[in-house]
Coordinates of C-alpha atoms in Angstrom, one line a residue:
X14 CA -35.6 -72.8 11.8
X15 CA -35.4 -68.6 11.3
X16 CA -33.0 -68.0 8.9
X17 CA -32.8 -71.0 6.7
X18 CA -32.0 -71.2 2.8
X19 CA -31.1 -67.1 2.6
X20 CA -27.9 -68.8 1.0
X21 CA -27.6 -71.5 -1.6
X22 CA -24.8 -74.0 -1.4
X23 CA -23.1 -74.7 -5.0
X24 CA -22.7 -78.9 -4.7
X25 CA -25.6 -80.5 -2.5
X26 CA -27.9 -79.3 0.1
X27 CA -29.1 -75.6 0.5
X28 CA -30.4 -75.9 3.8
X29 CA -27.9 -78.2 5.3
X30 CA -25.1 -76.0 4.8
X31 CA -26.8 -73.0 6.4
X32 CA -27.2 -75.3 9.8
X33 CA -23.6 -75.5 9.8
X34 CA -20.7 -73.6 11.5
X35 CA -17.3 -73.1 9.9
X36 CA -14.9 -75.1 12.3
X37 CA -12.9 -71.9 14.1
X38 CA -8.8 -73.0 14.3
X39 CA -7.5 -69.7 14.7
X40 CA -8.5 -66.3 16.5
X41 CA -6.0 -63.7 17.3
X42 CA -5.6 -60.0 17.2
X43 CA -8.2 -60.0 14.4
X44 CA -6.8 -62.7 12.0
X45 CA -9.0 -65.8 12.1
X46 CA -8.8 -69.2 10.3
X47 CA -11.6 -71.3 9.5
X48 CA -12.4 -74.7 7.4
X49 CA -15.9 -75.5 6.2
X50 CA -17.4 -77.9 3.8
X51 CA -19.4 -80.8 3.2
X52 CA -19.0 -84.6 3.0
X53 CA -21.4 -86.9 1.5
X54 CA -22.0 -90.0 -0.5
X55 CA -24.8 -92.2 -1.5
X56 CA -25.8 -95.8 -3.0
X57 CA -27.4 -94.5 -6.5
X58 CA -30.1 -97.3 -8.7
X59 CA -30.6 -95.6 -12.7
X60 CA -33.6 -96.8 -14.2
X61 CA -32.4 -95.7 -18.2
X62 CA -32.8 -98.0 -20.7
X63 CA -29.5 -100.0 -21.4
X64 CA -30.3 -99.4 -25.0
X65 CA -30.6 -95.5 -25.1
X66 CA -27.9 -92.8 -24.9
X67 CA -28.2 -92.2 -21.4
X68 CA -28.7 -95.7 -21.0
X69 CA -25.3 -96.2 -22.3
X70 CA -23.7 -93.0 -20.6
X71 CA -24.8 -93.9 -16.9
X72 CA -25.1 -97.6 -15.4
X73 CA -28.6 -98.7 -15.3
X74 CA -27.5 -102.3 -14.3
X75 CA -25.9 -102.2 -11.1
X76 CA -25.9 -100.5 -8.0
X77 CA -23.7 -96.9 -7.4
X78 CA -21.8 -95.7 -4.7
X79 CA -21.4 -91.8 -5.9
X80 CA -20.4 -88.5 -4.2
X81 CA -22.9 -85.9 -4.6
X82 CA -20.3 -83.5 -4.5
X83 CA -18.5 -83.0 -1.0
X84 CA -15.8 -80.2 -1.0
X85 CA -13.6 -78.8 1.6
X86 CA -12.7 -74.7 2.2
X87 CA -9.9 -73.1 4.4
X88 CA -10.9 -69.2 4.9
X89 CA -8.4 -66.8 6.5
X90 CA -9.2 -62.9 7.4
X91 CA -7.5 -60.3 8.6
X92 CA -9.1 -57.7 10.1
X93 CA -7.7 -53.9 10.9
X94 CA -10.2 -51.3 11.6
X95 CA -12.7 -51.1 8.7
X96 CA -10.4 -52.8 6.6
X97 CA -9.5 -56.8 6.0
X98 CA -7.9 -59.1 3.8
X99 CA -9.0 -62.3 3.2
X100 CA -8.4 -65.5 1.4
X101 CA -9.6 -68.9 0.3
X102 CA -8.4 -72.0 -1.0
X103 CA -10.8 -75.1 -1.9
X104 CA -10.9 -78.3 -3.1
X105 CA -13.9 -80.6 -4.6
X106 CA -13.5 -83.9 -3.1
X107 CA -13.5 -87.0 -4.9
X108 CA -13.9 -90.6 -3.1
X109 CA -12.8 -92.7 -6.4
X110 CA -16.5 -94.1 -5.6
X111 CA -18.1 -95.6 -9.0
X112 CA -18.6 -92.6 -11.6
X113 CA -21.8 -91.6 -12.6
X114 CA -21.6 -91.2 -15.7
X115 CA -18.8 -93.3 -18.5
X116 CA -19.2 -89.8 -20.4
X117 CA -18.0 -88.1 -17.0
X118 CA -15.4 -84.9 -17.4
X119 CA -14.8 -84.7 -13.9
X120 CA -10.9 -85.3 -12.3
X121 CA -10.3 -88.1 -11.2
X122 CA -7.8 -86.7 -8.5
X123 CA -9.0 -87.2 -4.8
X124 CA -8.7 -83.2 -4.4
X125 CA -9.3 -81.1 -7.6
X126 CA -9.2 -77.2 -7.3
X127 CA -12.6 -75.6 -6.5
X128 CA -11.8 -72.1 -5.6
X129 CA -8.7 -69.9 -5.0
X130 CA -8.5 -66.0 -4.3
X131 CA -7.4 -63.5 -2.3
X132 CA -8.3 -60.0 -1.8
X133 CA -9.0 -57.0 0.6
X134 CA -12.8 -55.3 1.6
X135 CA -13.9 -52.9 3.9
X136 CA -17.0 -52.8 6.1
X137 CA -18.7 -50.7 4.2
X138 CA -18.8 -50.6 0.3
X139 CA -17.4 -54.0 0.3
X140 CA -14.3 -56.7 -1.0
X141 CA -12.7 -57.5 -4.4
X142 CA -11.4 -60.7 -4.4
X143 CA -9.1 -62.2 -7.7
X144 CA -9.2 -65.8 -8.7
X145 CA -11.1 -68.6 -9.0
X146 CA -14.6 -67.8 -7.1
X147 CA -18.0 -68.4 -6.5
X148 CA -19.8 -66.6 -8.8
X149 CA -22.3 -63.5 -8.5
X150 CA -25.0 -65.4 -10.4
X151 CA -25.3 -68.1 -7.8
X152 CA -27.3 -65.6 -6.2
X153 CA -30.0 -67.6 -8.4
X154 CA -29.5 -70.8 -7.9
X155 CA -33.1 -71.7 -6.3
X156 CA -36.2 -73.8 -7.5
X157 CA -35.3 -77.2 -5.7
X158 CA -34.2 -78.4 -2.4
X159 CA -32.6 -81.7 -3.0
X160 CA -29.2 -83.2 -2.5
X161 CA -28.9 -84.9 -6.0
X162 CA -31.9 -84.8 -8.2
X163 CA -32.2 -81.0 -8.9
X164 CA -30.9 -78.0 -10.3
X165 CA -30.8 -79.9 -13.5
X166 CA -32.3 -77.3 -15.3
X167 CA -29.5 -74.7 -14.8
X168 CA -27.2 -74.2 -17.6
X169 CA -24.3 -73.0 -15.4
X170 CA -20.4 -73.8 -16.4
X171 CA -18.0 -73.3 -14.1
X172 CA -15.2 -72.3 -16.9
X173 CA -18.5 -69.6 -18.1
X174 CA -18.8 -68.1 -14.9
X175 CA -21.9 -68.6 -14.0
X176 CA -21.2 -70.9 -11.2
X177 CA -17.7 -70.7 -9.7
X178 CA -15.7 -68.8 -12.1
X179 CA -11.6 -69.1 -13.6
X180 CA -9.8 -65.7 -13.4
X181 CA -12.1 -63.8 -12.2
X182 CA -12.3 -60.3 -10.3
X183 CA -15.6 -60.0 -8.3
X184 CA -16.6 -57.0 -6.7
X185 CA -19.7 -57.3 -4.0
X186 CA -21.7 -56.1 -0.7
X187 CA -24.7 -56.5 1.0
X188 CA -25.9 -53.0 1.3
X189 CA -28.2 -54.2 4.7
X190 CA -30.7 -56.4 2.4
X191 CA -29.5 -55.3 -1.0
X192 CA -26.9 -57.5 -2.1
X193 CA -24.9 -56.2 -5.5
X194 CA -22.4 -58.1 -7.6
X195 CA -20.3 -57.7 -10.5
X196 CA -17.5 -59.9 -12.4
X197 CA -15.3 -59.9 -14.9
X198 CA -13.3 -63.0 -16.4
X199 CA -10.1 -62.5 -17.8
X200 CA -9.0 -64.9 -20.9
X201 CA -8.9 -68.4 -20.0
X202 CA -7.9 -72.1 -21.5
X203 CA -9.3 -75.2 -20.0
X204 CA -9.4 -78.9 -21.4
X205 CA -13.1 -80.1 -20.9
X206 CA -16.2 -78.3 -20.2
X207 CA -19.7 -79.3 -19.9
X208 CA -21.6 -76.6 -21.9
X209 CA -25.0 -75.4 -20.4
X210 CA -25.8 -78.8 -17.9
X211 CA -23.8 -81.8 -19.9
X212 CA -26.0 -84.4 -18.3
X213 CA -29.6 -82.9 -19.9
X214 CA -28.4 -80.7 -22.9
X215 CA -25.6 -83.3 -23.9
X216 CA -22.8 -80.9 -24.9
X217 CA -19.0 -80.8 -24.2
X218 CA -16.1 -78.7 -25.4
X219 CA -13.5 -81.6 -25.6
X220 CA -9.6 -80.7 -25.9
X221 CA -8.5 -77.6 -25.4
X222 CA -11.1 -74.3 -25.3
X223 CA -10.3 -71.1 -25.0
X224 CA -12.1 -68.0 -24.2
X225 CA -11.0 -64.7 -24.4
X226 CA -13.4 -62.9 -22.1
X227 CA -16.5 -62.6 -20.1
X228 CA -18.6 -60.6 -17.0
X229 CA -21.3 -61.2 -15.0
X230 CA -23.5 -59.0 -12.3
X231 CA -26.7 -59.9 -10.0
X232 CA -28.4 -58.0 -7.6
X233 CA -30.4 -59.8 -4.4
X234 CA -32.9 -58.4 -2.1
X235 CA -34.4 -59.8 1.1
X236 CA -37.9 -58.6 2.6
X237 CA -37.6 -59.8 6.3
X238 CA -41.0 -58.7 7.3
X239 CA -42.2 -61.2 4.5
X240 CA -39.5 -64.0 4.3
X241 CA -39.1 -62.9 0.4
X242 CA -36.0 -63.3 -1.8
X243 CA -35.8 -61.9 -5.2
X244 CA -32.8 -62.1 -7.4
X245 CA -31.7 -61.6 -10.7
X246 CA -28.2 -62.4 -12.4
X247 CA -26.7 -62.0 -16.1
X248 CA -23.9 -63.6 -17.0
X249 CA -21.9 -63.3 -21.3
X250 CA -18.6 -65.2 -22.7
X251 CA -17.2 -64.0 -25.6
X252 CA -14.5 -65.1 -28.3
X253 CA -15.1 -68.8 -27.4
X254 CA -12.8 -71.6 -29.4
X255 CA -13.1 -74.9 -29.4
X256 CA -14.9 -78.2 -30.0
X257 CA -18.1 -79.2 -28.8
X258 CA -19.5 -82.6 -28.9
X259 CA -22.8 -84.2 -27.6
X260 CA -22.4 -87.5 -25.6
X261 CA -26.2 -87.7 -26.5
X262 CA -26.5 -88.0 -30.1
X263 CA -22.7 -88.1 -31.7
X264 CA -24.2 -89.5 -34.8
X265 CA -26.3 -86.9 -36.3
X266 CA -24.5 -83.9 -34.2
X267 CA -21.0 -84.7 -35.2
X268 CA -18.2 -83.0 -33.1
X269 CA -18.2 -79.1 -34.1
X270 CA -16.1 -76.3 -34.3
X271 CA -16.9 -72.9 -32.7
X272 CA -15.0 -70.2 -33.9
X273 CA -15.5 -66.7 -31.7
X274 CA -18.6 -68.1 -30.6
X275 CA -20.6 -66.3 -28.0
X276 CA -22.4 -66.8 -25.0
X277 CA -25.3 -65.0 -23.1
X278 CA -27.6 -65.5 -20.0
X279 CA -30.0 -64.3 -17.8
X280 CA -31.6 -66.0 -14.9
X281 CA -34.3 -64.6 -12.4
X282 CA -35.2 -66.6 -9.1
X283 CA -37.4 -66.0 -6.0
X284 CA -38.0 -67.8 -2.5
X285 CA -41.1 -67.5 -0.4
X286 CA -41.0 -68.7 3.3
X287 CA -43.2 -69.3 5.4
X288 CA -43.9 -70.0 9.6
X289 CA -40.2 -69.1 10.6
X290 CA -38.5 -70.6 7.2
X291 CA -40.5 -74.2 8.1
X292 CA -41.9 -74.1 4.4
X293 CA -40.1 -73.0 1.4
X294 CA -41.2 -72.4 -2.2
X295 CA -38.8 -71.4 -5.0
X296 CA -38.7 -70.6 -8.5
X297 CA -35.9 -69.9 -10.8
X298 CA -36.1 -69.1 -14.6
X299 CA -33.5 -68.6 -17.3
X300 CA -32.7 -68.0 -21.1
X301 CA -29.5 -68.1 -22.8
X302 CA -28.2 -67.8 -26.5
X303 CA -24.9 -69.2 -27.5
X304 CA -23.9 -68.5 -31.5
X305 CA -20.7 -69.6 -33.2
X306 CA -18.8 -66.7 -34.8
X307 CA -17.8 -68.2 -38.0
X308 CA -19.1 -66.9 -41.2
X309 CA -20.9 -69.7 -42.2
X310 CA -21.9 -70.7 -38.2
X311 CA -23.6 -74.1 -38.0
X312 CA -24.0 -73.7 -34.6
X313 CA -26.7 -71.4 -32.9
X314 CA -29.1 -71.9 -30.1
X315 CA -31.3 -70.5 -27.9
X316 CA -32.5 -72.4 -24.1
X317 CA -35.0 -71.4 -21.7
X318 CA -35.6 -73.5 -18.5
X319 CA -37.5 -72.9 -14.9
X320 CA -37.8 -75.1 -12.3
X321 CA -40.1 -74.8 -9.1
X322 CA -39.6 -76.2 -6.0
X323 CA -41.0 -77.0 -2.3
X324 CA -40.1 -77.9 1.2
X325 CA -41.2 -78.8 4.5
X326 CA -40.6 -79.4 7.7
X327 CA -42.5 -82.1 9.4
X328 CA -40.5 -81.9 12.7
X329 CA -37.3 -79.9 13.8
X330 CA -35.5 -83.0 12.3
X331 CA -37.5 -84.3 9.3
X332 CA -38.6 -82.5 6.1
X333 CA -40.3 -83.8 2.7
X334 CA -39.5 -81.9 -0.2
X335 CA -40.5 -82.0 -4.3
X336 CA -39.3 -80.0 -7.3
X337 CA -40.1 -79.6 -11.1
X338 CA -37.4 -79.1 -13.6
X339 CA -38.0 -78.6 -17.4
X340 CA -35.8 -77.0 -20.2
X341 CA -35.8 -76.9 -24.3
X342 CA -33.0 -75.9 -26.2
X343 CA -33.8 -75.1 -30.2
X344 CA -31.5 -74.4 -33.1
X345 CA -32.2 -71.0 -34.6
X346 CA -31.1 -72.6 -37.8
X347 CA -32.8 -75.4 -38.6
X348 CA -36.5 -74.3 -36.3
X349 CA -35.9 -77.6 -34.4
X350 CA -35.9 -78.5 -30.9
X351 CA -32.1 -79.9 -29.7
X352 CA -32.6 -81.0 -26.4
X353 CA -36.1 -81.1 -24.9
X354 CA -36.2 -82.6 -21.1
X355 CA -38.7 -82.4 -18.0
X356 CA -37.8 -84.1 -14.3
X357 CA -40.4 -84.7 -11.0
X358 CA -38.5 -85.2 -8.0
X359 CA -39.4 -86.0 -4.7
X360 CA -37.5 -86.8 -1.5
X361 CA -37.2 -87.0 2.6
X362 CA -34.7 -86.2 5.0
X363 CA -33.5 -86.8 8.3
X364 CA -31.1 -84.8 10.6
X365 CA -30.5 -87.4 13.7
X366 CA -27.7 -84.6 14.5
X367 CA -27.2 -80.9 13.6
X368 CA -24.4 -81.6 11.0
X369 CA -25.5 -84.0 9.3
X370 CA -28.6 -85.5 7.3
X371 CA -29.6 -89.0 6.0
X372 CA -31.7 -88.7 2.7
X373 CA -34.1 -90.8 0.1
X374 CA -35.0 -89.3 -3.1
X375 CA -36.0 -90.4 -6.6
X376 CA -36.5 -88.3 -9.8
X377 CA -38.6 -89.5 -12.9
X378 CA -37.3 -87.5 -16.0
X379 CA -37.5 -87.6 -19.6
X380 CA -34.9 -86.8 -22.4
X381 CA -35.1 -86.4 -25.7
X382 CA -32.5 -84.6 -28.1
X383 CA -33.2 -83.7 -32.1
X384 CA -36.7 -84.9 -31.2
X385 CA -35.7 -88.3 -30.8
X386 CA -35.7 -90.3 -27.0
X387 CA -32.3 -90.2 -25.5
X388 CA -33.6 -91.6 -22.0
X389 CA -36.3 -91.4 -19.7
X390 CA -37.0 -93.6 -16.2
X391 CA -37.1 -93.8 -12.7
X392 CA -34.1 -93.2 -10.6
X393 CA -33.3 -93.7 -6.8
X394 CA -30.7 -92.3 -4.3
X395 CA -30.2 -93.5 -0.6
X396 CA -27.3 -91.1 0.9
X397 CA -26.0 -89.0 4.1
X398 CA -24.3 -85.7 4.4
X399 CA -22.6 -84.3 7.0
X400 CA -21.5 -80.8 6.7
X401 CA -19.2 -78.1 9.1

């Protein structure tokens, strides 16, 4: 188990993908060619009440079959001397299983575009890739260990870069056990976005959303002789237009519009392991402000969430794990919280094979937005993964 969870995945399972091997197709005079990804699915039971907001957004009535959130990557690298090239080219798969959510923004297409860049490194003081790309502050994405019911108290956007990020340039190494990252976004227009984490804060540009510019940077460090990780991550948008909406309460928070609005955060995480990586802590905080640029704004917030989380292995194949989520976002105008939620999850999993892993999880959480109840219950998932 030595060298587990050093690397969070970005869709399901942070230890499962670090098992896995990309699948080699090609290796030749120092070009090789590579796929890698994950596949999973599960049979999901919400426990919402039918008559509450979330209630209405996800189906609390029926039984699921959902993707987690499989995806598929093709990697090629040249390499000549201390120099290499290298490329990738992704794609978030989609099963046309039931959606989770009637409020969902996800495409609908059975491949939709996940990442795509190119770009050149050396051995040394590292690569620059352009595109569409993981981003630096993933180097934070810690505090639970589950497939489905965690890292709900992240306020990442892939269009805000602090997740995979749209026309991007990221520059980073691993200086031995100091890993050092920094991005810039150039201007951008997309068509939907879930702002912060849709499904807990509520809020979505809808039509089209511009945003004019943005960077990023984190910085990682390993302690071998401890099994320690420490990272921290910032990550700021600015000159955002568009609409936002919440799916949570469109009644008394009507649909807005953000003129030149900006948005900041700032996350720090940290991972303890322990005998040989066969228990894991983690704990990840972060902050953010988002403000609308107009003169007379209507729209300005401040969030702060953490979440902690723990695993174990029982036997080489079996492990129990548990996390704690909570978050609060407040309006800076009106002294009131916006979204206020908390979320206990616990979970098992078994790995009959080293690809692959068959899991049962529930989470309990609780939702309220404008200090009203927007959901709260008791919510099951029964699912495998298999992942190259």
């Amino acid at each position: 188990m030595k060298g587990l969870f050093k690397v969070s995945t970005l869709a399901i399972s942070v230890f499962a993908a670090s098992q896995a091997g990309a699948i080699e197709l090609y290796n030749n005079e120092g070009t090789t060619a590579g796929i890698s990804g994950v596949v999973a699915a599960q049979m999901a039971s919400y426990g919402y009440d039918k008559d509450s907001a979330l209630g209405e957004a996800f189906d609390s009535e029926n039984m699921l079959i959902e993707d987690p959130g499989s995806y598929l990557n093709i990697d090629i690298r040249h390499q000549q001397g201390s120099f290499y090239g290298l490329t990738r080219v992704a794609w978030d798969l989609n099963f046309q299983t039931s959606p989770t959510s009637e409020t969902s923004i996800k495409q609908e297409e059975p491949l939709s575009a996940r990442e795509t860049y190119a770009g050149f490194g050396h051995d040394d003081f590292g690569a620059v890739t352009i595109g569409r790309q993981t981003s630096p502050y993933m180097k934070t994405d810690k505090g639970f260990y589950t497939y489905w019911a965690g890292g709900f108290n992240q306020s990442f956007s892939d269009e805000l870069g602090s997740r995979r990020a749209l026309n991007a340039v990221v520059w980073q190494n691993d200086f031995d056990n100091l890993y050092v990252g920094l991005q810039y976004q150039a201007k951008r227009s997309v068509d939907q976005i879930a702002f912060g984490n849709g499904g807990t804060y509520g809020e979505v540009f809808v039509g089209d959303t511009t945003i004019d510019s943005g960077f990023g940077a984190a910085i990682a460090y390993t302690f071998e002789s401890t099994g320690t990780y420490i990272a921290a991550a910032y990550n700021r948008n600015d000159d955002i237009n568009g609409d936002l909406n919440s799916f949570l309460d469109p009644v008394t928070a009507p649909k807005t519009t953000l003129t030149n609005a900006e948005f900041s955060q700032y996350s720090v995480a940290a991972e303890q392991h322990f005998m040989d990586g066969g228990i894991s802590l983690s704990a990840r905080y972060e902050h953010y402000d988002s403000k609308d640029g107009a003169a007379t704004a209507t729209y300005d917030v401040s969030g702060n969430s953490f979440g902690i989380g723990a695993n174990m292995y029982l036997s080489d194949q079996w492990r129990i794990f548990a996390n704690y989520e909570m978050g609060k976002e407040e309006s800076n105008i009106l002294d009131i919280a916006v979204s206020d939620f908390s979320m206990f999850a616990v979970g098992t999993a078994y790995a009959p094979v080293a690809w692959g892993e068959v899991y049962l999880e529930a989470y309990n959480d609780k939702n309220e937005f404008y200090e009203v109840e927007a959901g709260k219950g008791t919510h099951v998932f029964l699912g495998a993964a298999v992942f190259f």
